[in-house]
Amino acid sequence: MKTVLGFVVAIGALWAAQSSAQTPPGKPIVAIYQMDDVAQTGQADAFSRMIETSIAATNKFRIIERERLGKLVGEQARAKSGLVTTNRPGRVGGFEGADFLIYGSITNVSVSKKSDLGSSMLGSLFAPQGSTVSCSNAVATVSIDIKITDADTGEIRYVRRIDETQKSASACNGAAQVDTSLLLRSAADKIAGGLVTAIYPIQIASVQADGTYILNYGEGSVQPGATMSVFTKGEVFVDPATGEKLGNNETLLGLIRVTDVTARFSKALPVAGFATAAPIGAIVRGATPTDLQAFKRKSR
């Protein structure tokens, strides 16, 4: 009996260890709460799964499985009717497990046809005499509205309209085809990147001896060749009445250009500014026209 009991305890301990390894503590939990298909594409579920995959790939968050999310939505409905209460103030009943909620809408999908005169003329050179060749490209655009909120406070942490466009290869005397799933996948990657950088900003993780900066983000959040601005955070502004953090005083140090992007980190080189090397922990964002213009004035 003791042997059997010991075996059961050992199996239980192993299961607990594996479960803990698969679900590392400390990472915020994200739920795709609602994805509307205003454009009637029939792709809302597929798009939700793409977003889940893109967010999981960042290795910064945990995702609530869609099956569990369905149960939580039911609990939330019952909470609103007064049948369920929450033991966490400020949070809607049924969503104790989620830190951030994603709402979205596929608002528009359009496909237009544009004539490719160059391909048409080239095709006509090899066509039978007297026949004409008509070539064209298909251009598809998908528009998505996205909002990410803090489940505790209801604060909007990220809101954006995303427009993705794809141009097909030229097709002659036939219909040009566009893979809309690629458009949705690209939009999903941007949503994941927006969530990540809204919660965890891109920062300088290391400064190499040759002056190369190592950034704490890689594929999906940083693009090779991108010009980015580097800031240091100064004084923190606090509301004296509530103690709420209002923001930071930031100083623009310089511009960097991304040279290499890996799965987990990126490398960049300074291109303007930087009287001294930027400190580890400095904030990095995409360079704005104002940032670029500031350094053009300094160079003059």
PDB file of C-alpha atoms in Angstrom:
ATOM      1  CA  MET A   1       0.000   0.000   0.000  1.00  0.00           C
ATOM      2  CA  LYS A   2       2.822   2.398   0.914  1.00  0.00           C
ATOM      3  CA  THR A   3       4.527   1.614  -2.391  1.00  0.00           C
ATOM      4  CA  VAL A   4       1.366   2.433  -4.363  1.00  0.00           C
ATOM      5  CA  LEU A   5       0.832   5.623  -2.353  1.00  0.00           C
ATOM      6  CA  GLY A   6       4.443   6.667  -2.931  1.00  0.00           C
ATOM      7  CA  PHE A   7       4.041   6.052  -6.661  1.00  0.00           C
ATOM      8  CA  VAL A   8       0.899   8.199  -6.771  1.00  0.00           C
ATOM      9  CA  VAL A   9       2.623  11.029  -4.871  1.00  0.00           C
ATOM     10  CA  ALA A  10       5.623  10.844  -7.215  1.00  0.00           C
ATOM     11  CA  ILE A  11       3.383  10.972 -10.294  1.00  0.00           C
ATOM     12  CA  GLY A  12       1.512  13.915  -8.806  1.00  0.00           C
ATOM     13  CA  ALA A  13       4.733  15.776  -8.111  1.00  0.00           C
ATOM     14  CA  LEU A  14       5.965  15.100 -11.658  1.00  0.00           C
ATOM     15  CA  TRP A  15       2.681  16.339 -13.131  1.00  0.00           C
ATOM     16  CA  ALA A  16       2.833  19.496 -11.011  1.00  0.00           C
ATOM     17  CA  ALA A  17       6.406  20.159 -12.107  1.00  0.00           C
ATOM     18  CA  GLN A  18       5.520  19.684 -15.780  1.00  0.00           C
ATOM     19  CA  SER A  19       2.446  21.899 -15.426  1.00  0.00           C
ATOM     20  CA  SER A  20       4.546  24.603 -13.780  1.00  0.00           C
ATOM     21  CA  ALA A  21       7.144  24.352 -16.546  1.00  0.00           C
ATOM     22  CA  GLN A  22       4.493  24.665 -19.249  1.00  0.00           C
ATOM     23  CA  THR A  23       2.858  27.673 -17.593  1.00  0.00           C
ATOM     24  CA  PRO A  24       5.641  29.897 -16.245  1.00  0.00           C
ATOM     25  CA  PRO A  25       4.436  32.271 -13.531  1.00  0.00           C
ATOM     26  CA  GLY A  26       4.657  36.029 -13.779  1.00  0.00           C
ATOM     27  CA  LYS A  27       3.697  36.468 -17.429  1.00  0.00           C
ATOM     28  CA  PRO A  28       0.513  38.496 -18.030  1.00  0.00           C
ATOM     29  CA  ILE A  29      -2.452  36.590 -19.439  1.00  0.00           C
ATOM     30  CA  VAL A  30      -4.202  37.749 -22.611  1.00  0.00           C
ATOM     31  CA  ALA A  31      -7.660  36.820 -23.886  1.00  0.00           C
ATOM     32  CA  ILE A  32      -9.082  37.619 -27.311  1.00  0.00           C
ATOM     33  CA  TYR A  33     -12.465  38.610 -25.953  1.00  0.00           C
ATOM     34  CA  GLN A  34     -14.280  39.648 -29.111  1.00  0.00           C
ATOM     35  CA  MET A  35     -13.519  39.631 -32.836  1.00  0.00           C
ATOM     36  CA  ASP A  36     -16.309  41.005 -35.038  1.00  0.00           C
ATOM     37  CA  ASP A  37     -16.522  40.307 -38.752  1.00  0.00           C
ATOM     38  CA  VAL A  38     -18.188  43.474 -40.017  1.00  0.00           C
ATOM     39  CA  ALA A  39     -16.860  42.831 -43.528  1.00  0.00           C
ATOM     40  CA  GLN A  40     -18.426  39.322 -43.495  1.00  0.00           C
ATOM     41  CA  THR A  41     -15.225  37.611 -44.560  1.00  0.00           C
ATOM     42  CA  GLY A  42     -15.853  34.421 -42.572  1.00  0.00           C
ATOM     43  CA  GLN A  43     -12.285  34.759 -41.232  1.00  0.00           C
ATOM     44  CA  ALA A  44     -12.892  36.047 -37.678  1.00  0.00           C
ATOM     45  CA  ASP A  45     -12.103  32.719 -35.970  1.00  0.00           C
ATOM     46  CA  ALA A  46      -9.047  32.104 -38.141  1.00  0.00           C
ATOM     47  CA  PHE A  47      -7.851  35.645 -37.502  1.00  0.00           C
ATOM     48  CA  SER A  48      -8.273  35.191 -33.732  1.00  0.00           C
ATOM     49  CA  ARG A  49      -6.098  32.076 -33.880  1.00  0.00           C
ATOM     50  CA  MET A  50      -3.464  33.987 -35.869  1.00  0.00           C
ATOM     51  CA  ILE A  51      -3.383  36.677 -33.174  1.00  0.00           C
ATOM     52  CA  GLU A  52      -3.024  34.008 -30.483  1.00  0.00           C
ATOM     53  CA  THR A  53      -0.105  32.436 -32.354  1.00  0.00           C
ATOM     54  CA  SER A  54       1.610  35.788 -32.908  1.00  0.00           C
ATOM     55  CA  ILE A  55       1.250  36.789 -29.244  1.00  0.00           C
ATOM     56  CA  ALA A  56       2.475  33.410 -28.012  1.00  0.00           C
ATOM     57  CA  ALA A  57       5.512  33.701 -30.296  1.00  0.00           C
ATOM     58  CA  THR A  58       6.628  36.864 -28.469  1.00  0.00           C
ATOM     59  CA  ASN A  59       7.204  34.735 -25.337  1.00  0.00           C
ATOM     60  CA  LYS A  60       6.000  37.683 -23.212  1.00  0.00           C
ATOM     61  CA  PHE A  61       2.426  36.560 -22.470  1.00  0.00           C
ATOM     62  CA  ARG A  62       0.251  33.567 -21.767  1.00  0.00           C
ATOM     63  CA  ILE A  63      -2.932  33.019 -23.775  1.00  0.00           C
ATOM     64  CA  ILE A  64      -6.306  31.892 -22.450  1.00  0.00           C
ATOM     65  CA  GLU A  65      -7.379  28.935 -24.586  1.00  0.00           C
ATOM     66  CA  ARG A  66     -10.457  29.574 -26.704  1.00  0.00           C
ATOM     67  CA  GLU A  67     -12.377  26.734 -24.998  1.00  0.00           C
ATOM     68  CA  ARG A  68     -11.743  28.230 -21.569  1.00  0.00           C
ATOM     69  CA  LEU A  69     -12.541  31.714 -22.854  1.00  0.00           C
ATOM     70  CA  GLY A  70     -16.006  30.515 -23.895  1.00  0.00           C
ATOM     71  CA  LYS A  71     -16.674  29.414 -20.324  1.00  0.00           C
ATOM     72  CA  LEU A  72     -15.431  32.733 -18.951  1.00  0.00           C
ATOM     73  CA  VAL A  73     -17.709  34.673 -21.297  1.00  0.00           C
ATOM     74  CA  GLY A  74     -20.619  32.672 -19.910  1.00  0.00           C
ATOM     75  CA  GLU A  75     -19.497  33.446 -16.366  1.00  0.00           C
ATOM     76  CA  GLN A  76     -19.264  37.130 -17.228  1.00  0.00           C
ATOM     77  CA  ALA A  77     -22.827  37.118 -18.541  1.00  0.00           C
ATOM     78  CA  ARG A  78     -24.003  35.544 -15.311  1.00  0.00           C
ATOM     79  CA  ALA A  79     -21.968  38.076 -13.325  1.00  0.00           C
ATOM     80  CA  LYS A  80     -23.786  40.938 -15.033  1.00  0.00           C
ATOM     81  CA  SER A  81     -27.084  39.364 -14.045  1.00  0.00           C
ATOM     82  CA  GLY A  82     -25.920  39.214 -10.418  1.00  0.00           C
ATOM     83  CA  LEU A  83     -25.499  35.422 -10.269  1.00  0.00           C
ATOM     84  CA  VAL A  84     -21.703  35.548 -10.015  1.00  0.00           C
ATOM     85  CA  THR A  85     -19.511  37.943  -8.077  1.00  0.00           C
ATOM     86  CA  THR A  86     -15.832  38.685  -8.385  1.00  0.00           C
ATOM     87  CA  ASN A  87     -13.396  38.733  -5.512  1.00  0.00           C
ATOM     88  CA  ARG A  88     -11.153  41.223  -7.307  1.00  0.00           C
ATOM     89  CA  PRO A  89     -12.401  44.847  -7.123  1.00  0.00           C
ATOM     90  CA  GLY A  90     -12.676  46.632 -10.434  1.00  0.00           C
ATOM     91  CA  ARG A  91     -12.714  43.448 -12.519  1.00  0.00           C
ATOM     92  CA  VAL A  92     -15.778  41.990 -14.222  1.00  0.00           C
ATOM     93  CA  GLY A  93     -16.872  38.644 -12.808  1.00  0.00           C
ATOM     94  CA  GLY A  94     -15.564  35.650 -14.718  1.00  0.00           C
ATOM     95  CA  PHE A  95     -12.328  37.246 -15.932  1.00  0.00           C
ATOM     96  CA  GLU A  96     -10.123  36.840 -12.876  1.00  0.00           C
ATOM     97  CA  GLY A  97      -7.689  34.927 -15.111  1.00  0.00           C
ATOM     98  CA  ALA A  98      -7.117  37.610 -17.764  1.00  0.00           C
ATOM     99  CA  ASP A  99      -4.887  40.664 -17.452  1.00  0.00           C
ATOM    100  CA  PHE A 100      -5.531  42.094 -20.925  1.00  0.00           C
ATOM    101  CA  LEU A 101      -8.542  41.780 -23.230  1.00  0.00           C
ATOM    102  CA  ILE A 102      -8.379  42.170 -27.006  1.00  0.00           C
ATOM    103  CA  TYR A 103     -11.329  43.504 -28.987  1.00  0.00           C
ATOM    104  CA  GLY A 104     -11.255  43.735 -32.763  1.00  0.00           C
ATOM    105  CA  SER A 105     -13.258  44.141 -35.941  1.00  0.00           C
ATOM    106  CA  ILE A 106     -12.477  43.178 -39.515  1.00  0.00           C
ATOM    107  CA  THR A 107     -14.096  46.283 -40.970  1.00  0.00           C
ATOM    108  CA  ASN A 108     -13.346  46.048 -44.668  1.00  0.00           C
ATOM    109  CA  VAL A 109     -11.848  43.784 -47.315  1.00  0.00           C
ATOM    110  CA  SER A 110     -11.551  45.054 -50.876  1.00  0.00           C
ATOM    111  CA  VAL A 111      -9.966  43.722 -54.044  1.00  0.00           C
ATOM    112  CA  SER A 112      -9.306  45.935 -57.041  1.00  0.00           C
ATOM    113  CA  LYS A 113      -7.935  45.122 -60.476  1.00  0.00           C
ATOM    114  CA  LYS A 114      -5.186  47.200 -62.055  1.00  0.00           C
ATOM    115  CA  SER A 115      -3.958  46.851 -65.627  1.00  0.00           C
ATOM    116  CA  ASP A 116      -0.317  45.858 -66.101  1.00  0.00           C
ATOM    117  CA  LEU A 117       0.531  47.562 -69.400  1.00  0.00           C
ATOM    118  CA  GLY A 118       4.135  46.361 -69.471  1.00  0.00           C
ATOM    119  CA  SER A 119       3.215  42.677 -69.130  1.00  0.00           C
ATOM    120  CA  SER A 120       0.396  43.096 -71.667  1.00  0.00           C
ATOM    121  CA  MET A 121       2.774  44.513 -74.293  1.00  0.00           C
ATOM    122  CA  LEU A 122       5.370  41.803 -73.631  1.00  0.00           C
ATOM    123  CA  GLY A 123       2.739  39.063 -73.825  1.00  0.00           C
ATOM    124  CA  SER A 124       1.429  40.405 -77.112  1.00  0.00           C
ATOM    125  CA  LEU A 125       4.886  40.033 -78.706  1.00  0.00           C
ATOM    126  CA  PHE A 126       4.673  36.226 -78.297  1.00  0.00           C
ATOM    127  CA  ALA A 127       0.935  35.856 -78.910  1.00  0.00           C
ATOM    128  CA  PRO A 128      -0.483  34.621 -82.243  1.00  0.00           C
ATOM    129  CA  GLN A 129      -0.803  37.367 -84.856  1.00  0.00           C
ATOM    130  CA  GLY A 130      -3.970  39.381 -84.467  1.00  0.00           C
ATOM    131  CA  SER A 131      -4.588  38.372 -80.876  1.00  0.00           C
ATOM    132  CA  THR A 132      -4.209  40.630 -77.863  1.00  0.00           C
ATOM    133  CA  VAL A 133      -3.030  39.881 -74.375  1.00  0.00           C
ATOM    134  CA  SER A 134      -4.495  41.667 -71.361  1.00  0.00           C
ATOM    135  CA  CYS A 135      -2.544  41.422 -68.108  1.00  0.00           C
ATOM    136  CA  SER A 136      -3.486  42.787 -64.714  1.00  0.00           C
ATOM    137  CA  ASN A 137      -2.684  42.711 -60.996  1.00  0.00           C
ATOM    138  CA  ALA A 138      -5.102  42.253 -58.137  1.00  0.00           C
ATOM    139  CA  VAL A 139      -4.639  44.537 -55.138  1.00  0.00           C
ATOM    140  CA  ALA A 140      -6.306  43.424 -51.908  1.00  0.00           C
ATOM    141  CA  THR A 141      -6.711  45.547 -48.782  1.00  0.00           C
ATOM    142  CA  VAL A 142      -7.966  44.487 -45.359  1.00  0.00           C
ATOM    143  CA  SER A 143      -8.827  47.012 -42.639  1.00  0.00           C
ATOM    144  CA  ILE A 144      -8.959  46.079 -38.969  1.00  0.00           C
ATOM    145  CA  ASP A 145      -9.826  48.075 -35.851  1.00  0.00           C
ATOM    146  CA  ILE A 146      -8.138  46.786 -32.705  1.00  0.00           C
ATOM    147  CA  LYS A 147      -8.337  47.752 -29.035  1.00  0.00           C
ATOM    148  CA  ILE A 148      -6.481  46.224 -26.084  1.00  0.00           C
ATOM    149  CA  THR A 149      -7.636  47.051 -22.570  1.00  0.00           C
ATOM    150  CA  ASP A 150      -6.392  46.410 -19.039  1.00  0.00           C
ATOM    151  CA  ALA A 151      -8.868  43.914 -17.575  1.00  0.00           C
ATOM    152  CA  ASP A 152      -8.385  45.322 -14.059  1.00  0.00           C
ATOM    153  CA  THR A 153      -8.907  49.008 -14.758  1.00  0.00           C
ATOM    154  CA  GLY A 154     -10.584  49.095 -18.166  1.00  0.00           C
ATOM    155  CA  GLU A 155      -7.805  51.427 -19.355  1.00  0.00           C
ATOM    156  CA  ILE A 156      -7.151  51.305 -23.091  1.00  0.00           C
ATOM    157  CA  ARG A 157      -3.503  50.322 -23.518  1.00  0.00           C
ATOM    158  CA  TYR A 158      -3.439  50.115 -27.307  1.00  0.00           C
ATOM    159  CA  VAL A 159      -5.850  51.242 -30.020  1.00  0.00           C
ATOM    160  CA  ARG A 160      -5.159  51.330 -33.722  1.00  0.00           C
ATOM    161  CA  ARG A 161      -6.606  50.962 -37.203  1.00  0.00           C
ATOM    162  CA  ILE A 162      -4.510  48.563 -39.277  1.00  0.00           C
ATOM    163  CA  ASP A 163      -4.605  48.609 -43.085  1.00  0.00           C
ATOM    164  CA  GLU A 164      -2.747  45.838 -44.870  1.00  0.00           C
ATOM    165  CA  THR A 165      -2.344  45.761 -48.662  1.00  0.00           C
ATOM    166  CA  GLN A 166      -1.030  43.035 -50.935  1.00  0.00           C
ATOM    167  CA  LYS A 167      -0.427  43.095 -54.688  1.00  0.00           C
ATOM    168  CA  SER A 168      -0.609  39.867 -56.652  1.00  0.00           C
ATOM    169  CA  ALA A 169       1.689  38.733 -59.402  1.00  0.00           C
ATOM    170  CA  SER A 170       0.621  39.764 -62.865  1.00  0.00           C
ATOM    171  CA  ALA A 171      -1.878  37.439 -64.575  1.00  0.00           C
ATOM    172  CA  CYS A 172      -2.620  37.515 -68.296  1.00  0.00           C
ATOM    173  CA  ASN A 173      -6.014  36.577 -69.779  1.00  0.00           C
ATOM    174  CA  GLY A 174      -7.044  35.235 -66.384  1.00  0.00           C
ATOM    175  CA  ALA A 175      -7.946  36.219 -62.853  1.00  0.00           C
ATOM    176  CA  ALA A 176      -5.105  37.406 -60.630  1.00  0.00           C
ATOM    177  CA  GLN A 177      -5.240  35.842 -57.172  1.00  0.00           C
ATOM    178  CA  VAL A 178      -4.427  37.393 -53.781  1.00  0.00           C
ATOM    179  CA  ASP A 179      -3.914  35.345 -50.614  1.00  0.00           C
ATOM    180  CA  THR A 180      -5.937  37.286 -48.006  1.00  0.00           C
ATOM    181  CA  SER A 181      -4.652  34.976 -45.258  1.00  0.00           C
ATOM    182  CA  LEU A 182      -1.220  36.591 -45.689  1.00  0.00           C
ATOM    183  CA  LEU A 183      -2.820  39.989 -45.102  1.00  0.00           C
ATOM    184  CA  LEU A 184      -4.479  38.767 -41.911  1.00  0.00           C
ATOM    185  CA  ARG A 185      -1.253  37.125 -40.720  1.00  0.00           C
ATOM    186  CA  SER A 186       0.654  40.394 -41.192  1.00  0.00           C
ATOM    187  CA  ALA A 187      -2.077  42.266 -39.290  1.00  0.00           C
ATOM    188  CA  ALA A 188      -1.934  39.687 -36.480  1.00  0.00           C
ATOM    189  CA  ASP A 189       1.831  40.217 -36.161  1.00  0.00           C
ATOM    190  CA  LYS A 190       1.291  43.980 -35.877  1.00  0.00           C
ATOM    191  CA  ILE A 191      -1.342  43.473 -33.167  1.00  0.00           C
ATOM    192  CA  ALA A 192       1.042  41.251 -31.202  1.00  0.00           C
ATOM    193  CA  GLY A 193       3.839  43.779 -31.607  1.00  0.00           C
ATOM    194  CA  GLY A 194       1.552  46.606 -30.490  1.00  0.00           C
ATOM    195  CA  LEU A 195       0.470  44.700 -27.382  1.00  0.00           C
ATOM    196  CA  VAL A 196       4.009  43.781 -26.437  1.00  0.00           C
ATOM    197  CA  THR A 197       5.503  47.238 -26.864  1.00  0.00           C
ATOM    198  CA  ALA A 198       2.544  48.876 -25.073  1.00  0.00           C
ATOM    199  CA  ILE A 199       3.195  46.742 -21.984  1.00  0.00           C
ATOM    200  CA  TYR A 200       6.930  46.093 -22.310  1.00  0.00           C
ATOM    201  CA  PRO A 201       8.697  48.823 -24.323  1.00  0.00           C
ATOM    202  CA  ILE A 202      11.622  47.995 -26.571  1.00  0.00           C
ATOM    203  CA  GLN A 203      14.806  48.667 -24.604  1.00  0.00           C
ATOM    204  CA  ILE A 204      18.568  48.495 -24.951  1.00  0.00           C
ATOM    205  CA  ALA A 205      19.640  45.251 -23.305  1.00  0.00           C
ATOM    206  CA  SER A 206      23.394  45.520 -23.891  1.00  0.00           C
ATOM    207  CA  VAL A 207      26.052  47.744 -25.431  1.00  0.00           C
ATOM    208  CA  GLN A 208      28.834  45.853 -27.212  1.00  0.00           C
ATOM    209  CA  ALA A 209      32.493  46.891 -27.282  1.00  0.00           C
ATOM    210  CA  ASP A 210      32.230  47.895 -30.963  1.00  0.00           C
ATOM    211  CA  GLY A 211      29.280  50.218 -30.244  1.00  0.00           C
ATOM    212  CA  THR A 212      26.552  47.808 -31.353  1.00  0.00           C
ATOM    213  CA  TYR A 213      23.321  48.052 -29.366  1.00  0.00           C
ATOM    214  CA  ILE A 214      21.421  44.878 -28.464  1.00  0.00           C
ATOM    215  CA  LEU A 215      17.639  45.375 -28.294  1.00  0.00           C
ATOM    216  CA  ASN A 216      15.396  43.104 -26.216  1.00  0.00           C
ATOM    217  CA  TYR A 217      13.026  42.386 -29.116  1.00  0.00           C
ATOM    218  CA  GLY A 218      13.430  40.432 -32.304  1.00  0.00           C
ATOM    219  CA  GLU A 219      11.264  39.129 -35.138  1.00  0.00           C
ATOM    220  CA  GLY A 220       7.731  40.487 -35.271  1.00  0.00           C
ATOM    221  CA  SER A 221       8.501  43.673 -33.326  1.00  0.00           C
ATOM    222  CA  VAL A 222      11.630  45.034 -35.034  1.00  0.00           C
ATOM    223  CA  GLN A 223      12.311  45.265 -38.764  1.00  0.00           C
ATOM    224  CA  PRO A 224      15.768  45.123 -40.408  1.00  0.00           C
ATOM    225  CA  GLY A 225      16.818  48.528 -41.682  1.00  0.00           C
ATOM    226  CA  ALA A 226      14.384  50.414 -39.441  1.00  0.00           C
ATOM    227  CA  THR A 227      15.514  53.745 -38.026  1.00  0.00           C
ATOM    228  CA  MET A 228      14.618  54.069 -34.347  1.00  0.00           C
ATOM    229  CA  SER A 229      14.894  56.725 -31.645  1.00  0.00           C
ATOM    230  CA  VAL A 230      16.533  56.140 -28.259  1.00  0.00           C
ATOM    231  CA  PHE A 231      15.294  57.916 -25.119  1.00  0.00           C
ATOM    232  CA  THR A 232      16.243  58.031 -21.464  1.00  0.00           C
ATOM    233  CA  LYS A 233      13.547  58.436 -18.834  1.00  0.00           C
ATOM    234  CA  GLY A 234      14.002  61.215 -16.352  1.00  0.00           C
ATOM    235  CA  GLU A 235      11.717  62.652 -13.704  1.00  0.00           C
ATOM    236  CA  VAL A 236       8.467  60.803 -13.027  1.00  0.00           C
ATOM    237  CA  PHE A 237       5.364  63.018 -12.907  1.00  0.00           C
ATOM    238  CA  VAL A 238       2.898  62.010 -10.179  1.00  0.00           C
ATOM    239  CA  ASP A 239      -0.583  63.404  -9.501  1.00  0.00           C
ATOM    240  CA  PRO A 240      -0.263  64.878  -5.984  1.00  0.00           C
ATOM    241  CA  ALA A 241      -3.960  64.254  -5.292  1.00  0.00           C
ATOM    242  CA  THR A 242      -4.164  60.579  -6.227  1.00  0.00           C
ATOM    243  CA  GLY A 243      -0.548  59.432  -6.376  1.00  0.00           C
ATOM    244  CA  GLU A 244      -1.185  58.202  -9.952  1.00  0.00           C
ATOM    245  CA  LYS A 245       1.836  58.125 -12.249  1.00  0.00           C
ATOM    246  CA  LEU A 246       1.201  60.583 -15.095  1.00  0.00           C
ATOM    247  CA  GLY A 247       4.321  60.010 -17.173  1.00  0.00           C
ATOM    248  CA  ASN A 248       8.048  60.631 -17.500  1.00  0.00           C
ATOM    249  CA  ASN A 249      10.242  63.409 -18.737  1.00  0.00           C
ATOM    250  CA  GLU A 250      12.166  61.891 -21.659  1.00  0.00           C
ATOM    251  CA  THR A 251      15.378  62.964 -23.384  1.00  0.00           C
ATOM    252  CA  LEU A 252      16.075  62.011 -27.004  1.00  0.00           C
ATOM    253  CA  LEU A 253      19.639  60.692 -27.165  1.00  0.00           C
ATOM    254  CA  GLY A 254      19.999  59.740 -30.812  1.00  0.00           C
ATOM    255  CA  LEU A 255      18.972  57.542 -33.720  1.00  0.00           C
ATOM    256  CA  ILE A 256      19.928  53.925 -34.400  1.00  0.00           C
ATOM    257  CA  ARG A 257      19.445  51.697 -37.441  1.00  0.00           C
ATOM    258  CA  VAL A 258      18.588  48.009 -37.044  1.00  0.00           C
ATOM    259  CA  THR A 259      21.151  45.784 -38.750  1.00  0.00           C
ATOM    260  CA  ASP A 260      20.247  42.236 -37.661  1.00  0.00           C
ATOM    261  CA  VAL A 261      17.062  40.656 -36.312  1.00  0.00           C
ATOM    262  CA  THR A 262      16.887  37.252 -34.624  1.00  0.00           C
ATOM    263  CA  ALA A 263      14.024  35.436 -32.947  1.00  0.00           C
ATOM    264  CA  ARG A 264      14.680  36.925 -29.494  1.00  0.00           C
ATOM    265  CA  PHE A 265      16.819  40.063 -29.968  1.00  0.00           C
ATOM    266  CA  SER A 266      18.073  42.592 -32.513  1.00  0.00           C
ATOM    267  CA  LYS A 267      21.274  44.485 -33.238  1.00  0.00           C
ATOM    268  CA  ALA A 268      21.488  48.162 -34.166  1.00  0.00           C
ATOM    269  CA  LEU A 269      24.150  50.779 -34.850  1.00  0.00           C
ATOM    270  CA  PRO A 270      24.062  54.500 -33.944  1.00  0.00           C
ATOM    271  CA  VAL A 271      23.518  56.837 -36.911  1.00  0.00           C
ATOM    272  CA  ALA A 272      22.978  60.272 -35.285  1.00  0.00           C
ATOM    273  CA  GLY A 273      23.331  61.956 -31.910  1.00  0.00           C
ATOM    274  CA  PHE A 274      24.791  60.101 -28.896  1.00  0.00           C
ATOM    275  CA  ALA A 275      27.353  62.288 -27.162  1.00  0.00           C
ATOM    276  CA  THR A 276      27.909  59.176 -25.048  1.00  0.00           C
ATOM    277  CA  ALA A 277      26.684  55.614 -25.371  1.00  0.00           C
ATOM    278  CA  ALA A 278      23.035  55.082 -24.444  1.00  0.00           C
ATOM    279  CA  PRO A 279      22.577  53.350 -21.073  1.00  0.00           C
ATOM    280  CA  ILE A 280      21.182  49.857 -20.676  1.00  0.00           C
ATOM    281  CA  GLY A 281      17.424  50.141 -20.193  1.00  0.00           C
ATOM    282  CA  ALA A 282      17.026  53.150 -22.504  1.00  0.00           C
ATOM    283  CA  ILE A 283      13.674  53.145 -24.340  1.00  0.00           C
ATOM    284  CA  VAL A 284      13.618  52.542 -28.108  1.00  0.00           C
ATOM    285  CA  ARG A 285      10.763  53.518 -30.444  1.00  0.00           C
ATOM    286  CA  GLY A 286      10.288  53.912 -34.168  1.00  0.00           C
ATOM    287  CA  ALA A 287      11.723  57.251 -35.262  1.00  0.00           C
ATOM    288  CA  THR A 288       9.074  59.880 -35.997  1.00  0.00           C
ATOM    289  CA  PRO A 289       9.419  62.644 -38.622  1.00  0.00           C
ATOM    290  CA  THR A 290       9.948  65.046 -35.705  1.00  0.00           C
ATOM    291  CA  ASP A 291      12.868  62.945 -34.405  1.00  0.00           C
ATOM    292  CA  LEU A 292      14.479  62.793 -37.846  1.00  0.00           C
ATOM    293  CA  GLN A 293      14.021  66.524 -38.401  1.00  0.00           C
ATOM    294  CA  ALA A 294      15.586  67.312 -35.018  1.00  0.00           C
ATOM    295  CA  PHE A 295      18.859  65.658 -36.011  1.00  0.00           C
ATOM    296  CA  LYS A 296      18.801  67.193 -39.489  1.00  0.00           C
ATOM    297  CA  ARG A 297      18.743  70.629 -37.847  1.00  0.00           C
ATOM    298  CA  LYS A 298      21.657  69.667 -35.585  1.00  0.00           C
ATOM    299  CA  SER A 299      23.708  68.457 -38.564  1.00  0.00           C
ATOM    300  CA  ARG A 300      23.292  71.825 -40.288  1.00  0.00           C
TER     301      ARG A 300
END
